[in-house]
Short mmCIF file of C-alpha atoms in Angstrom, two decimals:
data_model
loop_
_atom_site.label_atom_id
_atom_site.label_comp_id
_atom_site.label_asym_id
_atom_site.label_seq_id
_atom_site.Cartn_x
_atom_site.Cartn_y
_atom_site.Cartn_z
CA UNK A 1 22.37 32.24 10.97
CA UNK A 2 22.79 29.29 13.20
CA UNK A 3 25.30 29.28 16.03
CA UNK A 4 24.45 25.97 16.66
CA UNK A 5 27.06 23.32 16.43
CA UNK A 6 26.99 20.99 13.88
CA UNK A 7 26.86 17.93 16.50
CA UNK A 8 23.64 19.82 17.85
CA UNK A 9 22.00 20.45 14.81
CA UNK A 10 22.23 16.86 13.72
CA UNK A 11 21.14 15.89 17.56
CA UNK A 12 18.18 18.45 16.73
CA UNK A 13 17.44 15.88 13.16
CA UNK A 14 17.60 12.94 15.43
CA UNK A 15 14.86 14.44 17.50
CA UNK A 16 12.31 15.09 14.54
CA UNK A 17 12.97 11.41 13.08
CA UNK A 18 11.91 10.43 16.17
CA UNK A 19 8.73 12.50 16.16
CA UNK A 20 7.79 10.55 12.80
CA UNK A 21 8.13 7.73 15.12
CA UNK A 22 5.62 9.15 17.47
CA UNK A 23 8.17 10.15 20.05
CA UNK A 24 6.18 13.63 20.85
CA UNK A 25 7.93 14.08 24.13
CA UNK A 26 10.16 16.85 22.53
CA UNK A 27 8.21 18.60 20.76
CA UNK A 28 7.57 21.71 21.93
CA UNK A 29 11.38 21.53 22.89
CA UNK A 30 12.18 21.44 19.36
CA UNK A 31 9.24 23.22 17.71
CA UNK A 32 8.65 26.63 17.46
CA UNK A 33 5.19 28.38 18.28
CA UNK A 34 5.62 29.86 14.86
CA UNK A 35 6.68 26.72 13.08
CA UNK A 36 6.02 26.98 9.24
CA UNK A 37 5.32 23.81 6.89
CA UNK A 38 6.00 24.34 3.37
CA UNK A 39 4.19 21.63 1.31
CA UNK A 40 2.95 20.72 -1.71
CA UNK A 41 -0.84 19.56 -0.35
CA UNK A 42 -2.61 16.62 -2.47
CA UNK A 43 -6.54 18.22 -1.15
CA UNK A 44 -5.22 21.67 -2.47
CA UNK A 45 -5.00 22.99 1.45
CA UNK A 46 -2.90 25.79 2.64
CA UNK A 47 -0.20 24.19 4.32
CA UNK A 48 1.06 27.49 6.12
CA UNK A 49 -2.20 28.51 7.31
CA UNK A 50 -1.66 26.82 10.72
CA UNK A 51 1.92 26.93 12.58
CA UNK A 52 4.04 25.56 15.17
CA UNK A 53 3.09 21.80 17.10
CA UNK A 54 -0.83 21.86 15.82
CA UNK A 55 -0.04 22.04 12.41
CA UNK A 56 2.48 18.72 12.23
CA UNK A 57 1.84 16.54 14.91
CA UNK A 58 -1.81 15.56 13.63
CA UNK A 59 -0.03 14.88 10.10
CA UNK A 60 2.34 12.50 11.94
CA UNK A 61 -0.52 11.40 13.87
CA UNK A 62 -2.62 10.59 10.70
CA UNK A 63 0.60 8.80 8.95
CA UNK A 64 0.72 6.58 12.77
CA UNK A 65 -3.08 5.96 12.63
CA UNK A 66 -2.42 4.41 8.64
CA UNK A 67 1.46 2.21 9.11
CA UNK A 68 2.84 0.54 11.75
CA UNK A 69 6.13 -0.53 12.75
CA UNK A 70 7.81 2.32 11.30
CA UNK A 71 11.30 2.56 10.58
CA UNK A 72 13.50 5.50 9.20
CA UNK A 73 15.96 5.69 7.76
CA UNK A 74 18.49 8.70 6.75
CA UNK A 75 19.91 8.01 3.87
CA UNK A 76 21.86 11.08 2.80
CA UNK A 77 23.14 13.62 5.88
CA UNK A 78 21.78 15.43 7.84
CA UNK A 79 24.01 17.75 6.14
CA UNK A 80 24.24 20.74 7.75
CA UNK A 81 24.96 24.81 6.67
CA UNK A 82 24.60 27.58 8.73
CA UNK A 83 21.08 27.33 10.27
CA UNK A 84 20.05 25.04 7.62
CA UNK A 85 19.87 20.91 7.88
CA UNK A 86 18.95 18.19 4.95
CA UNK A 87 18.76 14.97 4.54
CA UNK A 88 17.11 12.17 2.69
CA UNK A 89 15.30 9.40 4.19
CA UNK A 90 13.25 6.15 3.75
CA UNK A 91 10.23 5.16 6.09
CA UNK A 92 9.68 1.91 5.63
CA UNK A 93 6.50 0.38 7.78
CA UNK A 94 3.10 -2.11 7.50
CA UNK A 95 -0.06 -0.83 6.45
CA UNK A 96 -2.39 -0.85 9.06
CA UNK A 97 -5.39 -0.18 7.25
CA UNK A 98 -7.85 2.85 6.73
CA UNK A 99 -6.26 4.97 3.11
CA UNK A 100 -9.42 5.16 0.45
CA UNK A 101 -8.81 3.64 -2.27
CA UNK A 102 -6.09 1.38 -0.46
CA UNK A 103 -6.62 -2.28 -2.22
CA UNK A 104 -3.73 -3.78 -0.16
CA UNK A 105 -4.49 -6.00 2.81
CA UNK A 106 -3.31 -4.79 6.41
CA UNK A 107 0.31 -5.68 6.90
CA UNK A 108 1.54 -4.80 3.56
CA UNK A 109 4.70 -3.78 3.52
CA UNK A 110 5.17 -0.19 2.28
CA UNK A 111 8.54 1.79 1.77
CA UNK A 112 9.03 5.38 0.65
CA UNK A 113 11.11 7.98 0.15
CA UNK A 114 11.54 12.27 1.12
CA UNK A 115 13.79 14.85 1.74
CA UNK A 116 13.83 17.41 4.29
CA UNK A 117 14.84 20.93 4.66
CA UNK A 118 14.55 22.54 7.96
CA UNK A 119 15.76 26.13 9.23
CA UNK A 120 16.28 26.00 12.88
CA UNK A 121 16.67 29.69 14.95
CA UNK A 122 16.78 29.48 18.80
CA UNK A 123 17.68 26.06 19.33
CA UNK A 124 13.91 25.51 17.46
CA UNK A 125 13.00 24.18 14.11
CA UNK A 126 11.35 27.66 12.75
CA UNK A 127 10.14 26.31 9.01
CA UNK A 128 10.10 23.22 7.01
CA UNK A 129 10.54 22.39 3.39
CA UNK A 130 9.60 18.79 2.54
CA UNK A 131 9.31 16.54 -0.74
CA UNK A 132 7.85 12.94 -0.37
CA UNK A 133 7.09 10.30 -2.36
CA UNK A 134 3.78 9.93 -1.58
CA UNK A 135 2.58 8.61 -4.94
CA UNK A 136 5.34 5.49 -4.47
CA UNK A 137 3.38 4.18 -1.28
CA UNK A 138 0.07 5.08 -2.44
CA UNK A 139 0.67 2.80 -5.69
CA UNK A 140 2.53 0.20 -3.20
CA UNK A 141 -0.85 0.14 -1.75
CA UNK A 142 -2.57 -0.07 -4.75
CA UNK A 143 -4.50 3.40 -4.18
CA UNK A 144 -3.29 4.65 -7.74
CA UNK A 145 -2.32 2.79 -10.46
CA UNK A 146 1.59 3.14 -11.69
CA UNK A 147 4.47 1.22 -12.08
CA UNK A 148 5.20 0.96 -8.48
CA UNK A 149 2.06 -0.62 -8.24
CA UNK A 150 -0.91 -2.60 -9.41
CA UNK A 151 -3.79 -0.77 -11.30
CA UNK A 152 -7.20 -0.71 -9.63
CA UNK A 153 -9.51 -3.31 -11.27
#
């Protein structure tokens, strides 16, 4: 259990929106070595197979390299209980090019939505449950057909 304030905790969630802004500079600060991700992967990949800073920062680094001018958002929280925070958010951003099957020119606006669940122990975030609604900006993008977006030709 967390005997981290709840001020602190939600200072903590300021300092991982930022790193989905590409603010790295805390990182390790707010990382730990054993950091676990716990997601649903769309190639099939183990997402707990590698831990801690190298397993999330090139994710964040690969969302950067695709949107720019990101913006989040926190909807809902963080809401925080015992060593547990949540929230919702929206990233909202331009494409910036490079997703196959993308049919979208650069500069597209994009907007989607995700929640997080992170355990922090230590003053560290230890593990990481995340949903996203990947599928939303893919079909803004027109990568996959749907009703958020146009069917591929």
């Amino acid at each position: 259990m967390s005997t981290l304030s709840t001020e602190r905790m939600s200072e903590l969630y300021g300092h991982w929106t930022a790193l989905w802004r590409g603010d790295f500079t805390r990182a390790d600060e707010i990382l730990d070595p054993g950091f676990v991700v716990h997601q649903a992967r769309p190639d099939g990949s183990d997402s707990e197979a590698v831990t801690g800073p190298a397993r999330l920062l090139p994710e964040i680094e690969q969302t950067m390299a695709a949107f720019g001018d990101i913006a989040i958002t926190v909807d809902l929280g963080p809401i925080v209980q015992g060593d547990l925070i949540a929230a919702r958010w929206t990233l909202r951003a331009r494409y910036t090019g490079g997703l196959h099957h993308a049919t979208a020119p650069v500069g597209t606006p994009v907007a989607f939505s995700g929640h997080d669940i992170l355990r922090v122990s230590g003053g560290r975030f230890v593990a990481y449950w995340t949903c996203t609604d990947v599928l939303a900006g893919l079909a803004q993008l027109g990568a996959v057909s749907g009703p958020n977006g146009p069917a591929r030709s």
